[in-house]
GROMACS .gro file of C-alpha atoms in nm:
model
  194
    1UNK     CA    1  12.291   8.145  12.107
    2UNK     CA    2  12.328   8.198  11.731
    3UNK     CA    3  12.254   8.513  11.594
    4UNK     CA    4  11.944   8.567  11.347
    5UNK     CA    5  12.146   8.733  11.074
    6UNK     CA    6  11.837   8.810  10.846
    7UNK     CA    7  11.660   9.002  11.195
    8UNK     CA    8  11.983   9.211  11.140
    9UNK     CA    9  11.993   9.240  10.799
   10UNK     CA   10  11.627   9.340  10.848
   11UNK     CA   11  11.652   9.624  11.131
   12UNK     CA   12  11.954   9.756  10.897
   13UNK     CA   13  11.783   9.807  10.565
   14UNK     CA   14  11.490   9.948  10.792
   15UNK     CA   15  11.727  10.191  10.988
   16UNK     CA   16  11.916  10.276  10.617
   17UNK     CA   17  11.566  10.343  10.469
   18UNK     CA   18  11.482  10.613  10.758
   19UNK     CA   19  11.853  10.773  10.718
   20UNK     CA   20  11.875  10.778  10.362
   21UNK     CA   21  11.522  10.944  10.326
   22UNK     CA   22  11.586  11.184  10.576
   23UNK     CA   23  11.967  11.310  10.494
   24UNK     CA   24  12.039  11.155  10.116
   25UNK     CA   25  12.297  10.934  10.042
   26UNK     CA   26  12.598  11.220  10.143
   27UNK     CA   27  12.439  11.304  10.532
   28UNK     CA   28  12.362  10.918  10.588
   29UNK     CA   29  12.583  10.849  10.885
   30UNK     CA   30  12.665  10.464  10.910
   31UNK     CA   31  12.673  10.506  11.255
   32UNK     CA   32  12.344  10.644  11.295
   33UNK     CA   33  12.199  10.355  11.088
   34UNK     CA   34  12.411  10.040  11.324
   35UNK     CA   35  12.279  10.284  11.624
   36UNK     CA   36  11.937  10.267  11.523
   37UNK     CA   37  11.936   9.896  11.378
   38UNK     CA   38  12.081   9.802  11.754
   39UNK     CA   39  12.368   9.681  11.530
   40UNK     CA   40  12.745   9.653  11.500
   41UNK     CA   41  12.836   9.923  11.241
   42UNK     CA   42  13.078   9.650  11.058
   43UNK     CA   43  12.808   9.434  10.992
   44UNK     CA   44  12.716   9.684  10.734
   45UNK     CA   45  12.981   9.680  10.530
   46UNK     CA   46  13.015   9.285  10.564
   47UNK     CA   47  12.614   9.258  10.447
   48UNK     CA   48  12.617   9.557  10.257
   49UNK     CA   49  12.947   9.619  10.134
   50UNK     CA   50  13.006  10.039  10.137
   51UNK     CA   51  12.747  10.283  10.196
   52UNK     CA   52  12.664  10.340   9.909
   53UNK     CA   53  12.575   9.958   9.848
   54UNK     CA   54  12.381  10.011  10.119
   55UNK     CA   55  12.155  10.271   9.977
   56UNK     CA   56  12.115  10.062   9.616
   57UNK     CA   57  12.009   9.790   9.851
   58UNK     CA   58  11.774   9.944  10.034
   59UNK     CA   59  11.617  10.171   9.744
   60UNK     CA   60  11.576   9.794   9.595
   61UNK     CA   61  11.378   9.672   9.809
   62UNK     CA   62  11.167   9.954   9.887
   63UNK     CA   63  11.097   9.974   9.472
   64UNK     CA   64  11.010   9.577   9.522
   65UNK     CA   65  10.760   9.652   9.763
   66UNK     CA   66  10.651   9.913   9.597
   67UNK     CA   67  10.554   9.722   9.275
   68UNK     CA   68  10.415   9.418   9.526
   69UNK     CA   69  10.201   9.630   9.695
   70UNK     CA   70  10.124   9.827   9.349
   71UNK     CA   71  10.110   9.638   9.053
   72UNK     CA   72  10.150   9.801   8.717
   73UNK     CA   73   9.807   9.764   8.557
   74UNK     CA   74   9.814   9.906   8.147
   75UNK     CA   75   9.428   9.824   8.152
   76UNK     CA   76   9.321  10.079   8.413
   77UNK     CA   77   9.601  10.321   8.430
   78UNK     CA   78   9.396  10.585   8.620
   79UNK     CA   79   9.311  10.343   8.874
   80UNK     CA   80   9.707  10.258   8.905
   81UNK     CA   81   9.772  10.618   8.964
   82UNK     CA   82   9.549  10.598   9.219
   83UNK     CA   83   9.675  10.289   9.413
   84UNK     CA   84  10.014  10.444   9.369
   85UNK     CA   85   9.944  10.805   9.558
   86UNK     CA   86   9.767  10.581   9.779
   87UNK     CA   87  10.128  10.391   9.864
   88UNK     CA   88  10.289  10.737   9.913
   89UNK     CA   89   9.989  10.859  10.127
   90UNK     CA   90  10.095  10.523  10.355
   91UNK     CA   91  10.476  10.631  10.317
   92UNK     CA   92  10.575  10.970  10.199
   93UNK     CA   93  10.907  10.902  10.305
   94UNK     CA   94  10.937  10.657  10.016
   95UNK     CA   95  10.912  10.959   9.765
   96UNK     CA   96  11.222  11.162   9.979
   97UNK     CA   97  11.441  10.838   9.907
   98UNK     CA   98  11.323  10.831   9.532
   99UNK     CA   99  11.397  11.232   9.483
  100UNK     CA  100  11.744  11.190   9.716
  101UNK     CA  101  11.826  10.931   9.419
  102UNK     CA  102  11.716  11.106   9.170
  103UNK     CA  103  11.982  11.404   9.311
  104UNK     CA  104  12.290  11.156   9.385
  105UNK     CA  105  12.253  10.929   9.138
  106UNK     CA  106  12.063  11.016   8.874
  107UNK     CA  107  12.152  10.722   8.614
  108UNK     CA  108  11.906  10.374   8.646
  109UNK     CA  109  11.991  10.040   8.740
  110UNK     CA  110  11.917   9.793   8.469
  111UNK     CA  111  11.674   9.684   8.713
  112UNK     CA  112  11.497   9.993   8.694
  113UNK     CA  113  11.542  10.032   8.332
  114UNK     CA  114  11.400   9.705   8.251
  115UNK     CA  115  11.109   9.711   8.456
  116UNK     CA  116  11.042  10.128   8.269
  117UNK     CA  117  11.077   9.940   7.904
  118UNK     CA  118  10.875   9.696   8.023
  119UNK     CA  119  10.552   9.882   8.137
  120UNK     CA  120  10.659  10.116   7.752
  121UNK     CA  121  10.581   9.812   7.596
  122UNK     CA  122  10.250   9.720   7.764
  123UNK     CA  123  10.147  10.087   7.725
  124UNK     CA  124  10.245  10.076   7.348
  125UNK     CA  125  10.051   9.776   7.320
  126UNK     CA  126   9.723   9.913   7.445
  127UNK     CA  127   9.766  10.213   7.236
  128UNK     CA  128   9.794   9.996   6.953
  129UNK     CA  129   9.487   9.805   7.039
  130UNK     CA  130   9.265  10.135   7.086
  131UNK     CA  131   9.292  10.109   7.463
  132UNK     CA  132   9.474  10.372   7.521
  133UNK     CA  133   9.469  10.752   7.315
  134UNK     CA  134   9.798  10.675   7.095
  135UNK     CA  135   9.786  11.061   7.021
  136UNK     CA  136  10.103  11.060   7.284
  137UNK     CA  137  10.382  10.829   7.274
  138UNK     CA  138  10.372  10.502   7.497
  139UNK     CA  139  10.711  10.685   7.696
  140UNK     CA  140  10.531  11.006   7.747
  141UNK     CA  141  10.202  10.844   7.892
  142UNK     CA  142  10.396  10.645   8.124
  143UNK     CA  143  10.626  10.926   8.252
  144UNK     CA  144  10.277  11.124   8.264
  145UNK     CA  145  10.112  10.858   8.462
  146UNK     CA  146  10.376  10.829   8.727
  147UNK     CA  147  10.463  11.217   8.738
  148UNK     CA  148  10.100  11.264   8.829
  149UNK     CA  149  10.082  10.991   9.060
  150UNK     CA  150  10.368  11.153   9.235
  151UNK     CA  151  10.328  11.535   9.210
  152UNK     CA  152  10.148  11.627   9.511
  153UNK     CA  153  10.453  11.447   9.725
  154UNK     CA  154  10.684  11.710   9.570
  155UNK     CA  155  10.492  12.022   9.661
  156UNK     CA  156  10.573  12.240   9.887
  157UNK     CA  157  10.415  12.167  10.195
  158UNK     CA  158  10.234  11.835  10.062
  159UNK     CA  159  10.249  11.523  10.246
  160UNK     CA  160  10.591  11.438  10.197
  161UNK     CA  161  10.732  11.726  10.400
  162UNK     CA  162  10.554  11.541  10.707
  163UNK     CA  163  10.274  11.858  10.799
  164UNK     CA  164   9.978  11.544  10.770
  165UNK     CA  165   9.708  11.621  10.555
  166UNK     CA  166   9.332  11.575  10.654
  167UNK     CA  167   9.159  11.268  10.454
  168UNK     CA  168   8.919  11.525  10.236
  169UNK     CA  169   9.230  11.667  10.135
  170UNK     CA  170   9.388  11.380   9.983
  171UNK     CA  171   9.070  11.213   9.885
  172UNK     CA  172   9.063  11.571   9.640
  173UNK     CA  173   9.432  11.576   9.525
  174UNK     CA  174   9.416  11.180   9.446
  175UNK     CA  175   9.080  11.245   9.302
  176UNK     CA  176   9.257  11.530   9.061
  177UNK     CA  177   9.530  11.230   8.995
  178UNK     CA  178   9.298  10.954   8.924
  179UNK     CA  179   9.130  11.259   8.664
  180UNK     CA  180   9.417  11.374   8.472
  181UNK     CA  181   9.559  11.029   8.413
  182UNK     CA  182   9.191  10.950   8.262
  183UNK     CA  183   9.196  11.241   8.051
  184UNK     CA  184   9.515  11.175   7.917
  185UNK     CA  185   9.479  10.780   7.885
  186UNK     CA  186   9.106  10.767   7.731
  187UNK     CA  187   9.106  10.736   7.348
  188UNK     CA  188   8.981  11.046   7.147
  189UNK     CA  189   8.565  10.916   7.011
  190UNK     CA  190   8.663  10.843   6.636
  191UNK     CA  191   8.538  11.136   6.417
  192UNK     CA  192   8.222  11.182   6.257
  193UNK     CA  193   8.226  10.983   5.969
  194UNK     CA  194   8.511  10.756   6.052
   0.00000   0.00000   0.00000
């Protein structure tokens, strides 16, 4: 019986995901991951190359599916902070892996780099239309969006570090989010006599 190689390939970026969240890219044990996977550990290297190809892989696809499930939307940013603390509500792990990046391997992949000008430029545009308050520069509103979006999943004790939070709870913080990014996005009413 042939082996389903994408099955494999599967159960290891799944496995990968759970170690690399959990320990960072240093305490990832490639043994742990082909344990978990139910996998021979060289098949990692031979899909994956070295571990830490295995960690730029798996980061990649979780950003993918991040940005399926979320799509950017420069028309209704509070509502896209919104949808995104809802994606980390569904997998606070997700923001462990992003902050274990951030620590190892700070740079950006032109991947990630691209898609950040990208959502600049749509942001710019807006602000230059009068959609968006262009009292703060297109850069800042987008780091402010997604900072937001993300805060409570870096607090101590917030859902992230795995205690679970009751609904009302996180109906308020994302309420707070969805707020702040409004505030910060809405364009200033023109001045009396303008």
């Amino acid at each position: 019986m042939a082996r389903d190689s994408s099955a494999t390939k599967a159960r290891l970026l799944d496995a990968a995901f759970t170690e690399f969240a959990t320990y960072g890219i240093a305490g990832a044990r490639v043994d742990r991951i082909a344990e978990t996977a139910q996998a021979n550990k060289r098949l990692i290297y031979v899909y994956y190359g070295n571990k830490e190809q295995l960690f730029d892989a798996v980061l990649q696809r979780a950003l993918a599916t991040g940005s399926e499930s979320v799509a950017f939307d420069v028309e209704d940013l509070p509502g896209y902070a919104g949808a995104v603390f809802d994606h980390l509500v569904e997998r606070p792990e997700l923001m462990r892996l992003v902050l274990w990046k951030q620590l190892e391997r700070p740079g950006s992949t032109d991947a990630e780099s691209s898609s950040y000008e990208g959502k600049i430029a749509e942001v710019r545009q807006a602000q230059e239309a009068g959609r968006i308050d262009a009292g703060v520069p297109a850069a800042d509103v987008l780091t402010l969006v997604m900072g937001l979006s993300q805060a409570w999943f870096g607090a101590m004790g917030g859902p992230a570090a795995g205690t679970g939070w009751a609904a009302e709870r996180l109906a308020e913080h994302r309420a707070a989010v969805v707020e702040a990014v409004r505030r910060i996005t809405t364009p200033a009413p023109p001045a009396d006599g303008a």
